[in-house]
Amino acid sequence: MGTDLREARRWLKEQLPPGAEVLCAVSGGRDSMVLLHLLCGCGYKVWAAHLHHGLRGREADRDQIFVRDYCRQHSIPFRTDQVDVGKYAAQNGQSVEEAARNLRYNFLVTTAFALGLDCIATGHQLEDQAETILLNLTRGTGTDGLRGIARRKGMFLRPLLLTGREEIAQYAQDHAIPYVEDGSNQNLTYSRNRIRHRVLPELQQINPSLCEHLSHTAHILAEESHLLDRLVVGMLPAEETADGFSADFETFRTAELALRRRMARLLVGRMPGGKKDLTAVHYDAIAAMKAGDCLILPREMYVAEEGGRLLVGNLPRPLPPAPVRIGGVSHWGRWELTCRRTSEAPPPDGDTLVLSADRTQLPLLVGPWRSGDRMAAGRGERTIKRILSDAGVPVYRRTIEPILYSGGKIAGVFGVGAAGHLTAQPGEELLVITRRKKTDKGDISHGKDHDGSGYPENPVH
């Protein structure tokens, strides 16, 4: 009995206008070759894209040549590239599967942009969806993982996602569509292959319609999740800051636990890289935050409470040391430092340091704290890390907190005082260094002022 992939054709007609331009990801396998045939048959302007992963030797070479030759015979524009997935995986601490997926995604997006296309079609089908859901379930997941693969997300379309493997095979046979077999699909070293060849067949003995039911469940969860996201956005609007986003902490703290987890996912998801590398453990930690807490997340992100705001941002990179101009103004990052010689000590101020001019070795430098540095202060000698912590400087701001150095040693810490060997004695000439922070609006404020307010509202999405 023949098939014309009616459901996939109907969905494509809803998603794309006649004559739309589409980049089709083509591995050479049956699913992607059927997708390529379907797109061309629907009258779209199609480009084919194939990535050689550098993993399967001559078999991978064969696949690349096969797709190239097919496209040449059918006058389909063809783009290809070759990468070393194994090397990339080792360099980035990723599994081969994850590295291949990331490199393939980058290749497809880069190719689409180069061609001026805003649509990429991939050959994911019904069994792929079921495998993904089961795989996520075995690893531990929430509703995001149980939603499986989105049929349309950003540039990506998956027209065959509701089409089963048998129907795709029938279509390939009916239209004499050639394809190649990927030998690695039989390798049970890969978790997905074990799900495909061992787990799914067993579950289908219990219910032959398992894949359809899993797909329907994923669709329901996706709809409910989108609704919850919209509700959470209304509850906790976010504002842009210099390095991320902020929201009202009291609203966050008093929300139900399930809502706090979702708020955390949505806020973190707005950062570059999205939610990659974050797990339920991270979201639970964010949901349990109290006033004054600061969490450091993967990919050098932080989440902190400060001044009644829940802050999400990227950890600032330390700046190199810079000389402090004596008798003038110096700039270091977002700080402005004024240094003057005087014989009169100013009133105590957390934004002013007073050093002995006679014993300060020039050049006087301003820079970030260095691991292992220590200074005598208050209750004896302590590490700069401990001094900054006791002074209430949040973890995420410590790399951009200005520290003064003289002769390679700590000269002083704002809000704490001068190092013991540079503490001014009666009758000595003084160096008075005052710091002020440049705000995002370009004016100057005292370092103790809070940053990040006054931005236009930018709701989480």
Short mmCIF file of N, CA and C in Angstrom, two decimals, residues 208-369:
data_model
loop_
_atom_site.label_atom_id
_atom_site.label_comp_id
_atom_site.label_asym_id
_atom_site.label_seq_id
_atom_site.Cartn_x
_atom_site.Cartn_y
_atom_site.Cartn_z
N PRO A 208 1.91 -1.70 20.75
CA PRO A 208 2.46 -1.41 19.42
C PRO A 208 2.38 0.06 19.04
N SER A 209 1.46 0.81 19.68
CA SER A 209 1.30 2.24 19.37
C SER A 209 2.10 3.13 20.32
N LEU A 210 3.12 2.56 20.95
CA LEU A 210 3.90 3.30 21.95
C LEU A 210 4.43 4.62 21.41
N CYS A 211 5.03 4.61 20.21
CA CYS A 211 5.66 5.83 19.68
C CYS A 211 4.62 6.93 19.47
N GLU A 212 3.46 6.56 18.96
CA GLU A 212 2.39 7.55 18.76
C GLU A 212 1.94 8.14 20.09
N HIS A 213 1.81 7.27 21.12
CA HIS A 213 1.36 7.75 22.43
C HIS A 213 2.41 8.67 23.08
N LEU A 214 3.68 8.29 22.96
CA LEU A 214 4.73 9.14 23.52
C LEU A 214 4.75 10.49 22.83
N SER A 215 4.57 10.48 21.51
CA SER A 215 4.54 11.74 20.76
C SER A 215 3.37 12.61 21.19
N HIS A 216 2.21 11.99 21.40
CA HIS A 216 1.03 12.74 21.83
C HIS A 216 1.24 13.32 23.23
N THR A 217 1.84 12.52 24.11
CA THR A 217 2.13 13.00 25.47
C THR A 217 3.09 14.19 25.43
N ALA A 218 4.11 14.10 24.58
CA ALA A 218 5.07 15.20 24.44
C ALA A 218 4.36 16.47 23.97
N HIS A 219 3.42 16.31 23.04
CA HIS A 219 2.67 17.47 22.54
C HIS A 219 1.85 18.12 23.64
N ILE A 220 1.19 17.32 24.48
CA ILE A 220 0.40 17.86 25.59
C ILE A 220 1.30 18.60 26.57
N LEU A 221 2.44 17.99 26.92
CA LEU A 221 3.37 18.62 27.87
C LEU A 221 3.93 19.92 27.30
N ALA A 222 4.19 19.95 26.00
CA ALA A 222 4.71 21.17 25.39
C ALA A 222 3.69 22.30 25.49
N GLU A 223 2.42 22.00 25.22
CA GLU A 223 1.38 23.03 25.31
C GLU A 223 1.23 23.54 26.73
N GLU A 224 1.23 22.63 27.71
CA GLU A 224 1.10 23.04 29.11
C GLU A 224 2.32 23.83 29.57
N SER A 225 3.49 23.43 29.10
CA SER A 225 4.72 24.12 29.48
C SER A 225 4.74 25.54 28.92
N HIS A 226 4.30 25.71 27.68
CA HIS A 226 4.23 27.05 27.09
C HIS A 226 3.28 27.94 27.88
N LEU A 227 2.16 27.38 28.34
CA LEU A 227 1.21 28.14 29.14
C LEU A 227 1.84 28.57 30.46
N LEU A 228 2.52 27.64 31.13
CA LEU A 228 3.17 27.98 32.40
C LEU A 228 4.24 29.05 32.20
N ASP A 229 4.97 28.97 31.09
CA ASP A 229 5.99 29.97 30.81
C ASP A 229 5.37 31.36 30.71
N ARG A 230 4.24 31.45 30.02
CA ARG A 230 3.59 32.76 29.87
C ARG A 230 3.10 33.28 31.23
N LEU A 231 2.59 32.39 32.07
CA LEU A 231 2.14 32.80 33.40
C LEU A 231 3.31 33.30 34.25
N VAL A 232 4.42 32.59 34.18
CA VAL A 232 5.60 32.96 34.97
C VAL A 232 6.16 34.31 34.51
N VAL A 233 6.16 34.54 33.21
CA VAL A 233 6.63 35.83 32.69
C VAL A 233 5.81 36.97 33.27
N GLY A 234 4.51 36.76 33.37
CA GLY A 234 3.67 37.80 33.95
C GLY A 234 3.92 38.00 35.43
N MET A 235 4.28 36.92 36.13
CA MET A 235 4.54 37.02 37.56
C MET A 235 5.89 37.67 37.86
N LEU A 236 6.88 37.38 37.02
CA LEU A 236 8.26 37.81 37.32
C LEU A 236 8.89 38.46 36.09
N PRO A 237 8.49 39.69 35.75
CA PRO A 237 9.14 40.37 34.63
C PRO A 237 10.61 40.61 34.93
N ALA A 238 11.42 40.56 33.91
CA ALA A 238 12.87 40.73 34.07
C ALA A 238 13.33 42.01 33.40
N GLU A 239 14.39 42.57 33.93
CA GLU A 239 15.00 43.77 33.35
C GLU A 239 16.43 43.46 32.94
N GLU A 240 16.88 44.07 31.86
CA GLU A 240 18.26 43.89 31.42
C GLU A 240 19.20 44.61 32.38
N THR A 241 20.37 44.00 32.60
CA THR A 241 21.46 44.63 33.32
C THR A 241 22.68 44.64 32.41
N ALA A 242 23.79 45.16 32.92
CA ALA A 242 24.99 45.27 32.08
C ALA A 242 25.48 43.91 31.61
N ASP A 243 25.27 42.86 32.42
CA ASP A 243 25.81 41.55 32.05
C ASP A 243 24.77 40.44 32.07
N GLY A 244 23.48 40.79 32.10
CA GLY A 244 22.47 39.75 32.13
C GLY A 244 21.09 40.30 32.40
N PHE A 245 20.45 39.76 33.44
CA PHE A 245 19.07 40.13 33.75
C PHE A 245 18.86 40.16 35.25
N SER A 246 17.82 40.88 35.67
CA SER A 246 17.46 40.91 37.08
C SER A 246 15.96 40.88 37.22
N ALA A 247 15.49 40.43 38.39
CA ALA A 247 14.07 40.37 38.69
C ALA A 247 13.88 40.59 40.18
N ASP A 248 12.66 40.84 40.59
CA ASP A 248 12.36 41.11 41.99
C ASP A 248 12.54 39.84 42.82
N PHE A 249 13.43 39.89 43.81
CA PHE A 249 13.75 38.69 44.57
C PHE A 249 12.61 38.26 45.48
N GLU A 250 11.88 39.20 46.07
CA GLU A 250 10.80 38.84 46.98
C GLU A 250 9.70 38.08 46.24
N THR A 251 9.39 38.51 45.01
CA THR A 251 8.41 37.78 44.21
C THR A 251 8.89 36.37 43.93
N PHE A 252 10.17 36.25 43.62
CA PHE A 252 10.76 34.94 43.38
C PHE A 252 10.74 34.08 44.63
N ARG A 253 11.17 34.65 45.76
CA ARG A 253 11.31 33.88 47.00
C ARG A 253 9.98 33.34 47.51
N THR A 254 8.92 34.11 47.33
CA THR A 254 7.63 33.72 47.90
C THR A 254 6.77 32.88 46.94
N ALA A 255 7.27 32.63 45.74
CA ALA A 255 6.52 31.79 44.79
C ALA A 255 6.63 30.32 45.20
N GLU A 256 5.70 29.50 44.72
CA GLU A 256 5.76 28.07 44.98
C GLU A 256 7.04 27.49 44.36
N LEU A 257 7.53 26.40 44.96
CA LEU A 257 8.79 25.79 44.53
C LEU A 257 8.79 25.47 43.04
N ALA A 258 7.70 24.87 42.54
CA ALA A 258 7.65 24.51 41.12
C ALA A 258 7.77 25.74 40.23
N LEU A 259 7.16 26.85 40.67
CA LEU A 259 7.26 28.09 39.89
C LEU A 259 8.66 28.68 39.97
N ARG A 260 9.30 28.57 41.15
CA ARG A 260 10.68 29.10 41.28
C ARG A 260 11.62 28.35 40.34
N ARG A 261 11.45 27.04 40.23
CA ARG A 261 12.30 26.28 39.31
C ARG A 261 12.10 26.78 37.88
N ARG A 262 10.85 26.99 37.50
CA ARG A 262 10.58 27.44 36.13
C ARG A 262 11.10 28.86 35.93
N MET A 263 10.94 29.74 36.93
CA MET A 263 11.49 31.09 36.85
C MET A 263 13.00 31.03 36.62
N ALA A 264 13.66 30.14 37.37
CA ALA A 264 15.11 30.00 37.23
C ALA A 264 15.48 29.56 35.82
N ARG A 265 14.76 28.58 35.28
CA ARG A 265 15.07 28.09 33.93
C ARG A 265 14.87 29.18 32.88
N LEU A 266 13.81 29.96 33.04
CA LEU A 266 13.54 31.00 32.06
C LEU A 266 14.57 32.11 32.11
N LEU A 267 14.95 32.53 33.31
CA LEU A 267 15.95 33.59 33.45
C LEU A 267 17.30 33.13 32.90
N VAL A 268 17.75 31.95 33.34
CA VAL A 268 19.04 31.43 32.87
C VAL A 268 18.99 31.17 31.37
N GLY A 269 17.82 30.75 30.87
CA GLY A 269 17.70 30.46 29.46
C GLY A 269 17.88 31.66 28.56
N ARG A 270 17.79 32.86 29.12
CA ARG A 270 17.99 34.06 28.32
C ARG A 270 19.46 34.39 28.11
N MET A 271 20.33 33.76 28.89
CA MET A 271 21.75 34.05 28.77
C MET A 271 22.35 33.38 27.53
N PRO A 272 23.47 33.91 27.02
CA PRO A 272 24.12 33.26 25.88
C PRO A 272 24.43 31.80 26.21
N GLY A 273 24.08 30.91 25.30
CA GLY A 273 24.27 29.49 25.56
C GLY A 273 23.06 28.84 26.19
N GLY A 274 22.10 29.67 26.62
CA GLY A 274 20.87 29.13 27.17
C GLY A 274 21.09 28.24 28.38
N LYS A 275 20.35 27.13 28.42
CA LYS A 275 20.37 26.24 29.57
C LYS A 275 21.37 25.10 29.44
N LYS A 276 22.23 25.18 28.45
CA LYS A 276 23.21 24.11 28.22
C LYS A 276 24.08 23.89 29.47
N ASP A 277 24.31 22.63 29.79
CA ASP A 277 25.16 22.20 30.91
C ASP A 277 24.50 22.38 32.27
N LEU A 278 23.27 22.89 32.32
CA LEU A 278 22.60 23.04 33.60
C LEU A 278 21.66 21.86 33.84
N THR A 279 21.58 21.43 35.09
CA THR A 279 20.77 20.27 35.44
C THR A 279 19.76 20.65 36.51
N ALA A 280 18.92 19.67 36.88
CA ALA A 280 17.93 19.90 37.94
C ALA A 280 18.60 20.33 39.23
N VAL A 281 19.82 19.85 39.47
CA VAL A 281 20.54 20.23 40.70
C VAL A 281 20.76 21.74 40.74
N HIS A 282 21.13 22.33 39.61
CA HIS A 282 21.36 23.77 39.57
C HIS A 282 20.06 24.54 39.80
N TYR A 283 18.98 24.10 39.15
CA TYR A 283 17.71 24.81 39.29
C TYR A 283 17.17 24.69 40.71
N ASP A 284 17.36 23.54 41.35
CA ASP A 284 16.94 23.38 42.74
C ASP A 284 17.73 24.31 43.65
N ALA A 285 19.03 24.46 43.37
CA ALA A 285 19.86 25.36 44.18
C ALA A 285 19.41 26.81 44.03
N ILE A 286 19.07 27.21 42.80
CA ILE A 286 18.58 28.58 42.58
C ILE A 286 17.25 28.77 43.30
N ALA A 287 16.37 27.78 43.20
CA ALA A 287 15.05 27.88 43.83
C ALA A 287 15.14 28.00 45.35
N ALA A 288 16.23 27.48 45.93
CA ALA A 288 16.40 27.51 47.39
C ALA A 288 17.17 28.73 47.88
N MET A 289 17.50 29.67 46.99
CA MET A 289 18.33 30.81 47.38
C MET A 289 17.66 31.69 48.42
N LYS A 290 18.51 32.25 49.29
CA LYS A 290 18.06 33.21 50.30
C LYS A 290 18.76 34.55 50.04
N ALA A 291 18.32 35.58 50.75
CA ALA A 291 18.92 36.90 50.59
C ALA A 291 20.43 36.84 50.85
N GLY A 292 21.20 37.44 49.95
CA GLY A 292 22.66 37.48 50.09
C GLY A 292 23.38 36.31 49.46
N ASP A 293 22.65 35.30 48.99
CA ASP A 293 23.29 34.13 48.38
C ASP A 293 23.85 34.46 47.00
N CYS A 294 24.86 33.70 46.61
CA CYS A 294 25.42 33.81 45.27
C CYS A 294 25.85 32.42 44.82
N LEU A 295 25.41 32.01 43.65
CA LEU A 295 25.75 30.72 43.08
C LEU A 295 26.57 30.91 41.81
N ILE A 296 27.61 30.11 41.65
CA ILE A 296 28.39 30.11 40.42
C ILE A 296 27.98 28.88 39.62
N LEU A 297 27.55 29.11 38.39
CA LEU A 297 27.01 28.07 37.53
C LEU A 297 28.01 27.71 36.42
N PRO A 298 27.75 26.61 35.70
CA PRO A 298 28.62 26.29 34.55
C PRO A 298 28.66 27.44 33.55
N ARG A 299 29.69 27.44 32.72
CA ARG A 299 29.91 28.44 31.68
C ARG A 299 30.09 29.84 32.27
N GLU A 300 30.64 29.91 33.50
CA GLU A 300 30.99 31.18 34.15
C GLU A 300 29.79 32.11 34.28
N MET A 301 28.65 31.53 34.63
CA MET A 301 27.47 32.32 34.95
C MET A 301 27.32 32.40 36.47
N TYR A 302 26.59 33.39 36.92
CA TYR A 302 26.28 33.49 38.34
C TYR A 302 24.81 33.84 38.52
N VAL A 303 24.27 33.48 39.68
CA VAL A 303 22.95 33.92 40.11
C VAL A 303 23.13 34.43 41.54
N ALA A 304 22.67 35.63 41.82
CA ALA A 304 22.90 36.23 43.13
C ALA A 304 21.70 37.08 43.55
N GLU A 305 21.57 37.25 44.87
CA GLU A 305 20.62 38.22 45.39
C GLU A 305 21.40 39.41 45.90
N GLU A 306 21.00 40.59 45.47
CA GLU A 306 21.64 41.81 45.96
C GLU A 306 20.65 42.96 45.85
N GLY A 307 20.48 43.69 46.92
CA GLY A 307 19.61 44.86 46.91
C GLY A 307 18.17 44.55 46.56
N GLY A 308 17.71 43.36 46.97
CA GLY A 308 16.33 43.00 46.68
C GLY A 308 16.09 42.52 45.27
N ARG A 309 17.17 42.31 44.49
CA ARG A 309 17.04 41.85 43.11
C ARG A 309 17.68 40.47 42.96
N LEU A 310 17.08 39.63 42.14
CA LEU A 310 17.67 38.37 41.74
C LEU A 310 18.44 38.64 40.46
N LEU A 311 19.75 38.48 40.51
CA LEU A 311 20.62 38.83 39.39
C LEU A 311 21.13 37.57 38.70
N VAL A 312 21.09 37.56 37.39
CA VAL A 312 21.64 36.48 36.58
C VAL A 312 22.59 37.12 35.57
N GLY A 313 23.83 36.65 35.52
CA GLY A 313 24.77 37.28 34.59
C GLY A 313 25.99 36.43 34.35
N ASN A 314 26.89 36.95 33.54
CA ASN A 314 28.17 36.30 33.27
C ASN A 314 29.24 36.87 34.20
N LEU A 315 30.06 36.00 34.75
CA LEU A 315 31.15 36.48 35.59
C LEU A 315 32.08 37.36 34.76
N PRO A 316 32.37 38.56 35.25
CA PRO A 316 33.27 39.43 34.49
C PRO A 316 34.68 38.88 34.46
N ARG A 317 35.36 39.05 33.36
CA ARG A 317 36.74 38.59 33.25
C ARG A 317 37.67 39.60 33.92
N PRO A 318 38.66 39.11 34.66
CA PRO A 318 39.59 40.03 35.33
C PRO A 318 40.34 40.89 34.31
N LEU A 319 40.52 42.17 34.64
CA LEU A 319 41.28 43.08 33.80
C LEU A 319 42.75 43.05 34.22
N PRO A 320 43.68 43.32 33.31
CA PRO A 320 45.09 43.37 33.70
C PRO A 320 45.36 44.59 34.58
N PRO A 321 46.39 44.52 35.42
CA PRO A 321 46.73 45.68 36.26
C PRO A 321 47.07 46.90 35.41
N ALA A 322 46.84 48.08 35.99
CA ALA A 322 47.13 49.34 35.29
C ALA A 322 47.74 50.32 36.30
N PRO A 323 48.62 51.22 35.83
CA PRO A 323 49.23 52.19 36.75
C PRO A 323 48.23 53.23 37.23
N VAL A 324 48.40 53.65 38.47
CA VAL A 324 47.59 54.73 39.05
C VAL A 324 48.38 56.03 38.89
N ARG A 325 47.77 56.99 38.27
CA ARG A 325 48.45 58.27 38.00
C ARG A 325 48.46 59.12 39.28
N ILE A 326 49.68 59.45 39.73
CA ILE A 326 49.81 60.29 40.92
C ILE A 326 49.51 61.74 40.55
N GLY A 327 48.58 62.35 41.27
CA GLY A 327 48.20 63.72 40.97
C GLY A 327 47.27 63.84 39.79
N GLY A 328 46.53 62.76 39.50
CA GLY A 328 45.60 62.80 38.36
C GLY A 328 44.52 61.75 38.49
N VAL A 329 43.88 61.47 37.36
CA VAL A 329 42.77 60.53 37.32
C VAL A 329 43.17 59.33 36.46
N SER A 330 42.84 58.13 36.95
CA SER A 330 43.11 56.89 36.22
C SER A 330 41.80 56.12 36.06
N HIS A 331 41.78 55.24 35.06
CA HIS A 331 40.58 54.44 34.82
C HIS A 331 40.96 52.97 34.76
N TRP A 332 40.15 52.14 35.41
CA TRP A 332 40.35 50.69 35.40
C TRP A 332 38.98 50.03 35.35
N GLY A 333 38.66 49.48 34.17
CA GLY A 333 37.32 48.91 34.01
C GLY A 333 36.27 49.99 34.19
N ARG A 334 35.32 49.73 35.06
CA ARG A 334 34.24 50.68 35.32
C ARG A 334 34.57 51.60 36.49
N TRP A 335 35.84 51.63 36.89
CA TRP A 335 36.23 52.45 38.04
C TRP A 335 37.07 53.65 37.59
N GLU A 336 36.86 54.76 38.27
CA GLU A 336 37.70 55.95 38.12
C GLU A 336 38.42 56.17 39.44
N LEU A 337 39.75 56.31 39.38
CA LEU A 337 40.54 56.51 40.59
C LEU A 337 41.26 57.85 40.53
N THR A 338 41.12 58.62 41.60
CA THR A 338 41.81 59.90 41.73
C THR A 338 42.86 59.76 42.82
N CYS A 339 44.11 60.13 42.50
CA CYS A 339 45.21 60.00 43.47
C CYS A 339 45.89 61.36 43.66
N ARG A 340 46.05 61.77 44.92
CA ARG A 340 46.70 63.06 45.20
C ARG A 340 47.63 62.92 46.40
N ARG A 341 48.68 63.76 46.38
CA ARG A 341 49.58 63.87 47.52
C ARG A 341 49.06 64.95 48.46
N THR A 342 49.14 64.69 49.74
CA THR A 342 48.66 65.67 50.71
C THR A 342 49.29 65.38 52.07
N SER A 343 49.23 66.35 52.95
CA SER A 343 49.71 66.14 54.31
C SER A 343 48.57 66.01 55.30
N GLU A 344 47.32 66.19 54.79
CA GLU A 344 46.15 66.12 55.65
C GLU A 344 45.33 64.87 55.33
N ALA A 345 45.06 64.07 56.36
CA ALA A 345 44.29 62.85 56.17
C ALA A 345 42.81 63.19 56.00
N PRO A 346 42.15 62.60 55.02
CA PRO A 346 40.72 62.84 54.83
C PRO A 346 39.91 62.08 55.87
N PRO A 347 38.61 62.41 56.03
CA PRO A 347 37.76 61.64 56.94
C PRO A 347 37.65 60.19 56.46
N PRO A 348 37.44 59.24 57.35
CA PRO A 348 37.31 57.82 56.95
C PRO A 348 36.19 57.64 55.93
N ASP A 349 36.47 56.85 54.92
CA ASP A 349 35.51 56.65 53.83
C ASP A 349 35.84 55.32 53.15
N GLY A 350 34.84 54.46 52.97
CA GLY A 350 35.07 53.16 52.36
C GLY A 350 35.54 53.22 50.93
N ASP A 351 35.41 54.41 50.30
CA ASP A 351 35.85 54.56 48.92
C ASP A 351 37.17 55.32 48.82
N THR A 352 37.86 55.47 49.95
CA THR A 352 39.14 56.18 49.97
C THR A 352 40.18 55.35 50.70
N LEU A 353 41.39 55.30 50.13
CA LEU A 353 42.53 54.65 50.76
C LEU A 353 43.61 55.68 51.03
N VAL A 354 44.26 55.58 52.18
CA VAL A 354 45.36 56.48 52.54
C VAL A 354 46.62 55.65 52.73
N LEU A 355 47.65 55.95 51.93
CA LEU A 355 48.91 55.23 52.01
C LEU A 355 50.04 56.19 52.39
N SER A 356 51.10 55.64 52.92
CA SER A 356 52.31 56.43 53.17
C SER A 356 52.98 56.73 51.83
N ALA A 357 53.08 58.02 51.48
CA ALA A 357 53.72 58.40 50.22
C ALA A 357 55.22 58.09 50.27
N ASP A 358 55.81 58.16 51.46
CA ASP A 358 57.25 57.94 51.60
C ASP A 358 57.62 56.48 51.34
N ARG A 359 56.73 55.54 51.74
CA ARG A 359 57.08 54.13 51.66
C ARG A 359 56.39 53.38 50.52
N THR A 360 55.55 54.08 49.76
CA THR A 360 54.90 53.43 48.62
C THR A 360 55.86 53.39 47.44
N GLN A 361 56.09 52.19 46.96
CA GLN A 361 57.00 52.01 45.83
C GLN A 361 56.22 52.20 44.53
N LEU A 362 56.70 53.12 43.70
CA LEU A 362 56.04 53.40 42.43
C LEU A 362 56.60 52.50 41.33
N PRO A 363 55.81 52.15 40.31
CA PRO A 363 54.45 52.65 40.10
C PRO A 363 53.43 51.95 41.02
N LEU A 364 52.45 52.71 41.46
CA LEU A 364 51.32 52.16 42.18
C LEU A 364 50.36 51.58 41.14
N LEU A 365 49.94 50.35 41.34
CA LEU A 365 49.10 49.68 40.36
C LEU A 365 47.72 49.37 40.92
N VAL A 366 46.73 49.33 40.05
CA VAL A 366 45.39 48.86 40.41
C VAL A 366 45.10 47.63 39.57
N GLY A 367 44.54 46.58 40.20
CA GLY A 367 44.27 45.35 39.48
C GLY A 367 43.34 44.46 40.26
N PRO A 368 43.06 43.26 39.73
CA PRO A 368 42.17 42.32 40.43
C PRO A 368 42.91 41.60 41.54
N TRP A 369 42.16 41.01 42.47
CA TRP A 369 42.79 40.23 43.53
C TRP A 369 43.45 38.99 42.94
#
